[in-house]
Every structure is written in C-alpha cells, then in structure tokens.
C-alpha cells in the first residue's frame, strides 16, 4: 500500500464546473496535509495546507480533511482552463521523523 | 525575498559519472529536503537536513548522499550515475523539521546518457 494514494486521472471537467480531487493516506500519525499544483515542466507550487478536520477555504479552493477516514480532498470551484495541471497531495507524517510524502498526482484538464 | 534557488537548471551526464546539485533555502529557513521526480510520478523523498544534521532518508541507494552547510545551503551528490537517475531533482526548504510547509525550488533537470 502506498503511503499517499491519488487517482492518476486524467480528470476532465468543463470550464466553470467544480473539480473534486481526492487523496487517502496510510499513516494515522500524519499531522499536516498539503495540496500542490504542478504545471508541465515546472516545480510544484503550494495551493493550500490543512491541519484540522473539516473544511478550509481559500478563494476558489476548498481543502477537506477527515482524519478518521484518512482522507483529504481538494475542491476547485469555477474551474478555469488555467487550472489544468497535475495536483499533488502531500502528507507530513511523524512516524520515523517528520517528512513530507507525496502522492503520484492527479492530472486535471479543464475544457474551455 | 528570494525563494529556493537551485543550480544547475539543466545538465547532461554520462553513465558512471558523478553529479553535484546545489540548493539555497529561503532566507530564515533551516531545513532542506531533496526529492527526485521521474516523469509521471510524484516527488520521491530522498533526504531531509536540519541544522546540518540528517533528519530523514528515503529509500535510495548509498550512491546518493547530501550535506547541509552552516549557511543552511545544501548539496546533493549522486555517484556512479545510472540511466534511471534521469529525473527532476527538487530541493525544498522549510522553517524547521516539525512538519511545516515546504517550498520548492525550480529544480535541476538531470539527463544521464
């Protein structure tokens, strides 16, 4: 079992729709959770982080965390073609020392 | 303030050679992590350093080594390069080693031929 699992996609949504990206993790001791966006040929850039159960909103982005289910999600409202990228879920686990582990990423395509 | 800076940006090496990649963290950040990203995969954790000490090591062979200097900059060294080492090598910095957000540099693209 991978430590951080994401559906590789591609996920295709029309412009203006809501894109829903999901992630599960295996280490119950994980404390910090992150979403990064990576455009082709570029390095990952931070979108959001979340530490507590529930929702956290930042503009068009909402991160959701459910530690009991070991589940993290990212919602992108009013999706734009410029949102087309790979979205990486990352988990900072405490077991064996703090380190940030990434999923394989979900490719998102927003169709104009 | 400058972000994380990495050098070189691109390089081509021959199998069996050695490579050194360099990273300067964001000012005020004391922790540096190194990741390898192969096309189509997420970043794979290689090392984390904090205050010049290794705080974490991923599942990579001993050909990979790193160190952190007193000014918190870092080097990643890879010996006896293999074709499979071709990847984007990412450096990330964070304030400390307690699970805070990591910020990436632009990466070093390594091609082994």
Tab-separated table of C-alpha atoms in Angstrom:
chain	number	residue	atom	x	y	z
A	1	UNK	CA	0.000	0.000	0.000
A	2	UNK	CA	1.359	3.391	-0.961
A	3	UNK	CA	1.623	5.939	1.803
A	4	UNK	CA	-0.325	8.541	-0.164
A	5	UNK	CA	-2.723	7.440	-2.877
A	6	UNK	CA	-4.366	9.524	-5.563
A	7	UNK	CA	-6.332	8.675	-8.655
A	8	UNK	CA	-3.941	9.432	-11.505
A	9	UNK	CA	-6.744	10.628	-13.748
A	10	UNK	CA	-6.942	12.377	-16.047
A	11	UNK	CA	-9.931	14.166	-14.595
A	12	UNK	CA	-11.693	16.251	-17.194
A	13	UNK	CA	-14.222	18.931	-16.263
A	14	UNK	CA	-15.853	21.729	-18.284
A	15	UNK	CA	-14.974	25.337	-17.604
A	16	UNK	CA	-16.980	26.710	-14.704
A	17	UNK	CA	-17.603	23.314	-13.099
A	18	UNK	CA	-16.371	22.040	-9.748
A	19	UNK	CA	-13.323	19.773	-9.851
A	20	UNK	CA	-13.009	17.298	-6.980
A	21	UNK	CA	-9.640	15.734	-6.246
A	22	UNK	CA	-9.197	13.024	-3.646
A	23	UNK	CA	-6.376	11.548	-1.639
A	24	UNK	CA	-6.003	8.872	1.022
A	25	UNK	CA	-3.060	8.272	3.334
A	26	UNK	CA	-1.923	5.328	5.397
A	27	UNK	CA	-0.111	6.767	8.442
A	28	UNK	CA	-2.602	7.683	11.160
A	29	UNK	CA	0.115	9.744	12.849
A	30	UNK	CA	0.166	12.223	9.972
A	31	UNK	CA	-0.421	15.760	11.115
A	32	UNK	CA	-0.154	18.160	8.193
A	33	UNK	CA	-1.701	17.894	4.777
A	34	UNK	CA	-0.922	19.854	1.646
A	35	UNK	CA	-2.062	20.330	-1.917
A	36	UNK	CA	0.433	21.386	-4.561
A	37	UNK	CA	-0.161	22.249	-8.200
A	38	UNK	CA	2.411	21.336	-10.817
A	39	UNK	CA	2.321	22.603	-14.374
A	40	UNK	CA	4.083	20.551	-17.009
A	41	UNK	CA	7.834	21.126	-16.870
A	42	UNK	CA	7.621	23.188	-13.682
A	43	UNK	CA	8.164	22.527	-9.992
A	44	UNK	CA	5.274	22.056	-7.546
A	45	UNK	CA	3.738	25.171	-6.016
A	46	UNK	CA	1.746	25.201	-2.788
A	47	UNK	CA	-2.001	25.756	-3.069
A	48	UNK	CA	-3.217	25.020	0.433
A	49	UNK	CA	-2.426	23.308	3.689
A	50	UNK	CA	-4.804	21.929	6.298
A	51	UNK	CA	-4.125	20.619	9.794
A	52	UNK	CA	-7.550	20.148	11.387
A	53	UNK	CA	-10.582	18.079	10.498
A	54	UNK	CA	-13.151	19.901	8.426
A	55	UNK	CA	-13.050	22.372	5.584
A	56	UNK	CA	-10.661	25.188	4.813
A	57	UNK	CA	-11.477	27.663	2.080
A	58	UNK	CA	-9.145	29.948	0.136
A	59	UNK	CA	-10.702	31.703	-2.820
A	60	UNK	CA	-11.910	29.112	-5.327
A	61	UNK	CA	-10.164	26.304	-3.447
A	62	UNK	CA	-11.519	24.269	-0.536
A	63	UNK	CA	-9.497	21.604	1.236
A	64	UNK	CA	-11.315	18.973	3.262
A	65	UNK	CA	-9.749	16.700	5.877
A	66	UNK	CA	-11.188	13.654	7.597
A	67	UNK	CA	-8.553	12.083	9.826
A	68	UNK	CA	-10.821	9.235	10.945
A	69	UNK	CA	-11.189	8.138	7.319
A	70	UNK	CA	-7.604	9.181	6.460
A	71	UNK	CA	-8.964	11.192	3.578
A	72	UNK	CA	-8.079	14.576	2.119
A	73	UNK	CA	-9.763	16.304	-0.772
A	74	UNK	CA	-9.456	19.475	-2.809
A	75	UNK	CA	-12.398	21.182	-4.461
A	76	UNK	CA	-11.833	23.753	-7.184
A	77	UNK	CA	-14.884	25.889	-7.855
A	78	UNK	CA	-15.488	27.715	-11.140
A	79	UNK	CA	-12.702	25.733	-12.799
A	80	UNK	CA	-10.688	27.616	-15.409
A	81	UNK	CA	-8.526	26.287	-18.261
A	82	UNK	CA	-5.549	27.739	-16.364
A	83	UNK	CA	-6.293	25.235	-13.576
A	84	UNK	CA	-5.249	22.416	-15.926
A	85	UNK	CA	-2.267	20.854	-14.183
A	86	UNK	CA	-1.246	17.923	-12.008
A	87	UNK	CA	-2.379	18.218	-8.399
A	88	UNK	CA	-0.180	16.596	-5.798
A	89	UNK	CA	-1.443	15.584	-2.387
A	90	UNK	CA	1.251	15.631	0.296
A	91	UNK	CA	1.213	14.385	3.854
A	92	UNK	CA	3.672	15.229	6.599
A	93	UNK	CA	3.950	12.151	8.719
A	94	UNK	CA	5.565	11.971	12.125
A	95	UNK	CA	6.471	8.288	12.125
A	96	UNK	CA	10.216	7.904	11.745
A	97	UNK	CA	10.725	11.662	11.851
A	98	UNK	CA	8.777	14.366	10.133
A	99	UNK	CA	8.929	14.161	6.369
A	100	UNK	CA	6.586	15.177	3.620
A	101	UNK	CA	5.435	12.339	1.374
A	102	UNK	CA	3.723	12.923	-1.952
A	103	UNK	CA	1.151	11.044	-3.921
A	104	UNK	CA	1.620	10.401	-7.640
A	105	UNK	CA	-0.693	13.271	-8.531
A	106	UNK	CA	-3.979	13.668	-10.388
A	107	UNK	CA	-3.956	15.255	-13.825
A	108	UNK	CA	-6.771	17.748	-14.261
A	109	UNK	CA	-7.985	19.057	-17.611
A	110	UNK	CA	-10.439	21.949	-17.701
A	111	UNK	CA	-12.117	22.201	-21.089
A	112	UNK	CA	-12.985	25.660	-22.398
B	1	UNK	CA	12.845	37.804	-0.625
B	2	UNK	CA	14.356	35.186	-2.888
B	3	UNK	CA	12.757	31.792	-2.980
B	4	UNK	CA	14.561	28.481	-3.030
B	5	UNK	CA	17.328	28.579	-5.612
B	6	UNK	CA	18.839	25.541	-7.287
B	7	UNK	CA	21.728	25.035	-9.655
B	8	UNK	CA	22.353	23.936	-12.262
B	9	UNK	CA	18.990	24.123	-14.002
B	10	UNK	CA	19.775	21.507	-16.604
B	11	UNK	CA	22.651	19.106	-17.015
B	12	UNK	CA	23.597	16.065	-19.034
B	13	UNK	CA	25.908	13.412	-17.622
B	14	UNK	CA	27.258	10.095	-18.836
B	15	UNK	CA	26.635	6.796	-17.069
B	16	UNK	CA	29.150	6.205	-14.306
B	17	UNK	CA	29.854	9.884	-13.739
B	18	UNK	CA	29.199	11.855	-10.588
B	19	UNK	CA	26.921	14.875	-10.171
B	20	UNK	CA	26.562	17.578	-7.525
B	21	UNK	CA	23.367	19.611	-7.263
B	22	UNK	CA	23.146	22.721	-5.127
B	23	UNK	CA	20.365	24.424	-3.241
B	24	UNK	CA	19.948	27.617	-1.231
B	25	UNK	CA	16.868	27.746	1.005
B	26	UNK	CA	14.536	30.647	1.615
B	27	UNK	CA	16.091	33.155	3.989
B	28	UNK	CA	15.303	32.146	7.562
B	29	UNK	CA	14.590	28.524	6.678
B	30	UNK	CA	16.826	25.995	8.376
B	31	UNK	CA	15.600	22.753	6.841
B	32	UNK	CA	16.264	21.450	3.344
B	33	UNK	CA	14.745	18.384	1.726
B	34	UNK	CA	15.643	16.718	-1.550
B	35	UNK	CA	13.217	14.924	-3.834
B	36	UNK	CA	13.530	13.004	-7.088
B	37	UNK	CA	10.681	13.253	-9.561
B	38	UNK	CA	10.543	10.907	-12.503
B	39	UNK	CA	8.173	11.761	-15.349
B	40	UNK	CA	4.597	10.835	-14.496
B	41	UNK	CA	5.261	10.276	-10.803
B	42	UNK	CA	5.097	12.359	-7.676
B	43	UNK	CA	8.230	13.620	-5.928
B	44	UNK	CA	10.046	10.844	-4.062
B	45	UNK	CA	11.695	11.795	-0.763
B	46	UNK	CA	15.478	11.394	-0.736
B	47	UNK	CA	16.833	13.333	2.270
B	48	UNK	CA	15.943	15.930	4.852
B	49	UNK	CA	18.524	18.040	6.669
B	50	UNK	CA	18.006	20.386	9.579
B	51	UNK	CA	20.729	22.377	11.286
B	52	UNK	CA	23.326	20.427	9.294
B	53	UNK	CA	22.099	17.056	10.559
B	54	UNK	CA	20.363	14.392	8.513
B	55	UNK	CA	16.823	14.041	9.835
B	56	UNK	CA	15.385	11.663	7.290
B	57	UNK	CA	16.400	9.392	4.454
B	58	UNK	CA	14.221	7.823	1.799
B	59	UNK	CA	14.629	4.506	0.047
B	60	UNK	CA	17.544	5.423	-2.190
B	61	UNK	CA	20.890	3.619	-2.637
B	62	UNK	CA	24.095	4.741	-0.983
B	63	UNK	CA	25.154	6.347	-4.260
B	64	UNK	CA	23.007	9.243	-3.109
B	65	UNK	CA	24.403	11.487	-0.394
B	66	UNK	CA	23.833	15.001	0.797
B	67	UNK	CA	25.034	17.557	3.262
B	68	UNK	CA	23.980	20.886	4.666
B	69	UNK	CA	26.334	23.772	5.285
B	70	UNK	CA	26.427	26.321	8.138
B	71	UNK	CA	24.560	28.838	5.967
B	72	UNK	CA	21.816	26.177	5.514
B	73	UNK	CA	22.532	25.661	1.835
B	74	UNK	CA	22.771	22.068	0.721
B	75	UNK	CA	24.324	19.759	-1.836
B	76	UNK	CA	23.014	16.504	-3.236
B	77	UNK	CA	25.627	14.160	-4.641
B	78	UNK	CA	24.975	11.154	-6.823
B	79	UNK	CA	27.800	8.772	-7.699
B	80	UNK	CA	28.059	6.137	-10.425
B	81	UNK	CA	25.142	7.570	-12.371
B	82	UNK	CA	22.680	5.194	-13.975
B	83	UNK	CA	20.259	5.879	-16.806
B	84	UNK	CA	17.447	5.537	-14.265
B	85	UNK	CA	18.763	8.521	-12.320
B	86	UNK	CA	17.475	10.789	-15.076
B	87	UNK	CA	14.869	12.912	-13.358
B	88	UNK	CA	13.932	16.301	-11.992
B	89	UNK	CA	15.688	16.840	-8.669
B	90	UNK	CA	13.791	19.148	-6.396
B	91	UNK	CA	15.040	20.968	-3.358
B	92	UNK	CA	12.541	22.223	-0.808
B	93	UNK	CA	13.024	24.365	2.262
B	94	UNK	CA	11.025	24.829	5.431
B	95	UNK	CA	11.432	26.794	8.648
B	96	UNK	CA	12.188	23.750	10.722
B	97	UNK	CA	11.821	19.984	10.772
B	98	UNK	CA	8.459	19.888	12.563
B	99	UNK	CA	6.155	19.380	9.642
B	100	UNK	CA	5.811	22.927	8.405
B	101	UNK	CA	5.079	23.720	4.783
B	102	UNK	CA	7.859	23.005	2.330
B	103	UNK	CA	8.528	25.297	-0.612
B	104	UNK	CA	10.181	24.062	-3.769
B	105	UNK	CA	12.862	25.491	-5.980
B	106	UNK	CA	12.651	25.310	-9.764
B	107	UNK	CA	14.534	22.024	-9.785
B	108	UNK	CA	17.522	20.596	-11.589
B	109	UNK	CA	16.829	18.518	-14.665
B	110	UNK	CA	19.348	15.692	-14.886
B	111	UNK	CA	19.695	13.578	-18.007
B	112	UNK	CA	22.003	10.568	-17.903
B	113	UNK	CA	23.070	9.215	-21.291
